[in-house]
Amino acid sequence: MINNNLLERAMKVLNNNFKEDKGFTIPCEGLYPFQWNWDSGFIAIGFAHYDPNKAKREIEALLSGQWGNGFLPHIIFHNDSDTYFPGPEFHQSKLHPLASKTLRTTGITQPPVLGFVLKELYDIIDDKDDILNFIKQNIDKVYNNHEHFYTHRDPNKEGLVYIYHNWESGTDNSPIWDDIWDTMNPPNYTFERRDTTHVDASQRPSNREYDYYLHLLEIAKEHNYDDAKIAELSPFLVQDPLFNAMLIKSNAALIELYELIGNSEDKIKTLNLWQTKAITRFNEKLFNEKLGAYVHYDLRNEKQIEFLSSSSFTPLYAGIPSKERADVVVKTMMDKFGGDDRYLCASFDPDSDRFNPKKYWRGPIWINLNWLLYRGLKSYGYTDISNRVKEDSIRFIEKYGFFEYFDSRKDIIENAGYGGNNFSWSAALLIDLLND
Ligand code: 2M8
């Protein structure tokens, strides 16, 4: 049953964060004052339920920052703001010859959600002619983005693309990256953090971690964001199961949408080729038998990164494991993350000594990851567990508010909502869960 009051509060959060003049939604007032790539995808799903026009404007605003080579940046700086670091002056996207000429952006990307978001919009919005027309106008841009990934981010031509920065993963300070930081020794940069003026520093990455993040960007900038140079030189080169699962799910959505549109046989053929190769290699290379789940692969140092995170279970959303393997993955998830003393689903292995229940991507629960897990579990028929993920997500927001992340421990009695408040994707995906 739909909780109308909660739904109204969620719509209010989204509407307040929508910037009418530029047609996009900030993730969170003060903390994230620009347009973020995967945030916008999730936000558009929320709008689709009650304001399709805003959903379409959100996608158009994001695509307006696309580069000439199909690359889709992680932040589009439509506006100026001094509440966030690092801003457009630091990122210097214009160093790349094919960067947007009209908009400043970053030179890193984020999990490619747009393909499946377009399909979600098609499924949710009632006026099918109108939304299909919108999709027709924009789908090739998303296709070009996938083509860019397979051309420039897959040096072994194996169907798996790499990320070269932790900010590309979306799971920024996950303990997954700790061993990579140990291979680097960046200078102590001088910079002024802004995030810690909005959020308690204990819930955010450390200054030293920011040195690593900035250093990776400096290397890319030194080579004008040239993909080949980055692949050769970046100490951070990772095949991320979450990122690749998003790409695979989006490939599948593009195939379905091109079939609806018609006259797209060549693109469908290419998408199917990418897809078959990607799914096969994903299962070969990113599954860890010992842990019973998918893991990250460190392409620079040629080894699996043997840790469990919520990303380990997201291949379910893209239909990547066989049913037998899915049983193993779900058992791992429940054994390690799903004890009676915990809400689902912590972002990092709660048994690990790297787990931190309050710190950003080192342990807390995130609503967007929960939404992916809910959908994935449901699609394989794990109804009870998927419902538990859904109910836990709704409960957090109902009890604490529209926070950015939440504490997985059940014995926490104080406020278990952390990071930014009135957070857009928490609101948007709650709207989708309540309408489900
Ligand atoms: C967080 O990342 C940004 C950098 O992109 C930051 O901390 O400054 C992450 O949670 C990321 O996944 C998210 O897209 C972004 C905006 O919500 O915030």
PDB file of N, CA and C and ligand atoms in Angstrom, residues 27 32 36 38-39 74 84 110 167 170 172 204 360-361 366 423 425, ligand 1:
ATOM      1  N   PRO A  27      22.208  16.548  -6.611  1.00  0.00           N
ATOM      2  CA  PRO A  27      22.031  15.420  -5.687  1.00  0.00           C
ATOM      3  C   PRO A  27      21.681  15.876  -4.264  1.00  0.00           C
ATOM      4  N   TYR A  32      26.534  18.678  -2.959  1.00  0.00           N
ATOM      5  CA  TYR A  32      26.751  18.332  -4.376  1.00  0.00           C
ATOM      6  C   TYR A  32      25.936  19.291  -5.255  1.00  0.00           C
ATOM      7  N   TRP A  36      25.236  15.375 -11.451  1.00  0.00           N
ATOM      8  CA  TRP A  36      26.038  14.143 -11.440  1.00  0.00           C
ATOM      9  C   TRP A  36      25.387  13.106 -12.346  1.00  0.00           C
ATOM     10  N   TRP A  38      25.290   9.416 -12.691  1.00  0.00           N
ATOM     11  CA  TRP A  38      24.368   8.314 -12.336  1.00  0.00           C
ATOM     12  C   TRP A  38      23.273   8.776 -11.393  1.00  0.00           C
ATOM     13  N   ASP A  39      23.538   9.828 -10.623  1.00  0.00           N
ATOM     14  CA  ASP A  39      22.453  10.403  -9.819  1.00  0.00           C
ATOM     15  C   ASP A  39      21.286  10.793 -10.724  1.00  0.00           C
ATOM     16  N   HIS A  74      31.255  12.570 -15.517  1.00  0.00           N
ATOM     17  CA  HIS A  74      30.599  12.271 -14.224  1.00  0.00           C
ATOM     18  C   HIS A  74      29.948  13.492 -13.606  1.00  0.00           C
ATOM     19  N   TYR A  84      31.611  23.314  -3.452  1.00  0.00           N
ATOM     20  CA  TYR A  84      32.128  21.970  -3.743  1.00  0.00           C
ATOM     21  C   TYR A  84      33.561  22.026  -4.243  1.00  0.00           C
ATOM     22  N   GLN A 110      31.015   7.866 -14.796  1.00  0.00           N
ATOM     23  CA  GLN A 110      30.373   7.153 -13.683  1.00  0.00           C
ATOM     24  C   GLN A 110      29.621   5.940 -14.223  1.00  0.00           C
ATOM     25  N   TRP A 167      36.360   7.766  -8.232  1.00  0.00           N
ATOM     26  CA  TRP A 167      35.121   8.531  -8.416  1.00  0.00           C
ATOM     27  C   TRP A 167      34.326   8.006  -9.615  1.00  0.00           C
ATOM     28  N   GLY A 170      31.665   5.315  -8.384  1.00  0.00           N
ATOM     29  CA  GLY A 170      30.500   5.728  -7.596  1.00  0.00           C
ATOM     30  C   GLY A 170      30.623   5.328  -6.135  1.00  0.00           C
ATOM     31  N   ASP A 172      33.071   5.703  -3.834  1.00  0.00           N
ATOM     32  CA  ASP A 172      34.317   6.480  -3.801  1.00  0.00           C
ATOM     33  C   ASP A 172      35.440   6.011  -2.881  1.00  0.00           C
ATOM     34  N   ARG A 204      33.124  11.040   6.140  1.00  0.00           N
ATOM     35  CA  ARG A 204      33.640  11.342   4.799  1.00  0.00           C
ATOM     36  C   ARG A 204      35.063  10.795   4.633  1.00  0.00           C
ATOM     37  N   TYR A 360      30.690   6.736   4.856  1.00  0.00           N
ATOM     38  CA  TYR A 360      30.528   6.845   3.411  1.00  0.00           C
ATOM     39  C   TYR A 360      30.462   5.460   2.762  1.00  0.00           C
ATOM     40  N   TRP A 361      31.333   5.105   1.825  1.00  0.00           N
ATOM     41  CA  TRP A 361      31.213   3.807   1.142  1.00  0.00           C
ATOM     42  C   TRP A 361      32.008   2.693   1.825  1.00  0.00           C
ATOM     43  N   TRP A 366      23.278   2.160   1.117  1.00  0.00           N
ATOM     44  CA  TRP A 366      22.914   3.207   0.155  1.00  0.00           C
ATOM     45  C   TRP A 366      21.623   2.795  -0.563  1.00  0.00           C
ATOM     46  N   PHE A 423      18.338  14.059   0.146  1.00  0.00           N
ATOM     47  CA  PHE A 423      19.208  13.536  -0.903  1.00  0.00           C
ATOM     48  C   PHE A 423      18.358  13.013  -2.065  1.00  0.00           C
ATOM     49  N   TRP A 425      18.637  10.970  -4.874  1.00  0.00           N
ATOM     50  CA  TRP A 425      18.332   9.604  -5.337  1.00  0.00           C
ATOM     51  C   TRP A 425      17.621   8.780  -4.269  1.00  0.00           C
TER      52      TRP A 425
HETATM   53  C1  2M8 B   1      29.686  10.903  -4.185  1.00  0.00           C
HETATM   54  O1  2M8 B   1      30.804  11.263  -4.965  1.00  0.00           O
HETATM   55  C2  2M8 B   1      31.293  12.615  -5.121  1.00  0.00           C
HETATM   56  C3  2M8 B   1      32.321  12.601  -6.220  1.00  0.00           C
HETATM   57  O2  2M8 B   1      31.719  12.158  -7.404  1.00  0.00           O
HETATM   58  C4  2M8 B   1      31.892  13.219  -3.880  1.00  0.00           C
HETATM   59  O3  2M8 B   1      31.951  12.570  -2.827  1.00  0.00           O
HETATM   60  O4  2M8 B   1      32.308  14.379  -3.946  1.00  0.00           O
HETATM   61  C5  2M8 B   1      29.407   9.419  -4.489  1.00  0.00           C
HETATM   62  O5  2M8 B   1      28.511   8.873  -3.549  1.00  0.00           O
HETATM   63  C6  2M8 B   1      28.883   9.260  -5.911  1.00  0.00           C
HETATM   64  O6  2M8 B   1      28.494   7.938  -6.147  1.00  0.00           O
HETATM   65  C7  2M8 B   1      27.701  10.198  -6.161  1.00  0.00           C
HETATM   66  O7  2M8 B   1      27.328  10.136  -7.508  1.00  0.00           O
HETATM   67  C8  2M8 B   1      28.043  11.656  -5.783  1.00  0.00           C
HETATM   68  C9  2M8 B   1      26.834  12.581  -5.851  1.00  0.00           C
HETATM   69  O8  2M8 B   1      25.749  12.033  -5.136  1.00  0.00           O
HETATM   70  O9  2M8 B   1      28.549  11.715  -4.461  1.00  0.00           O
END
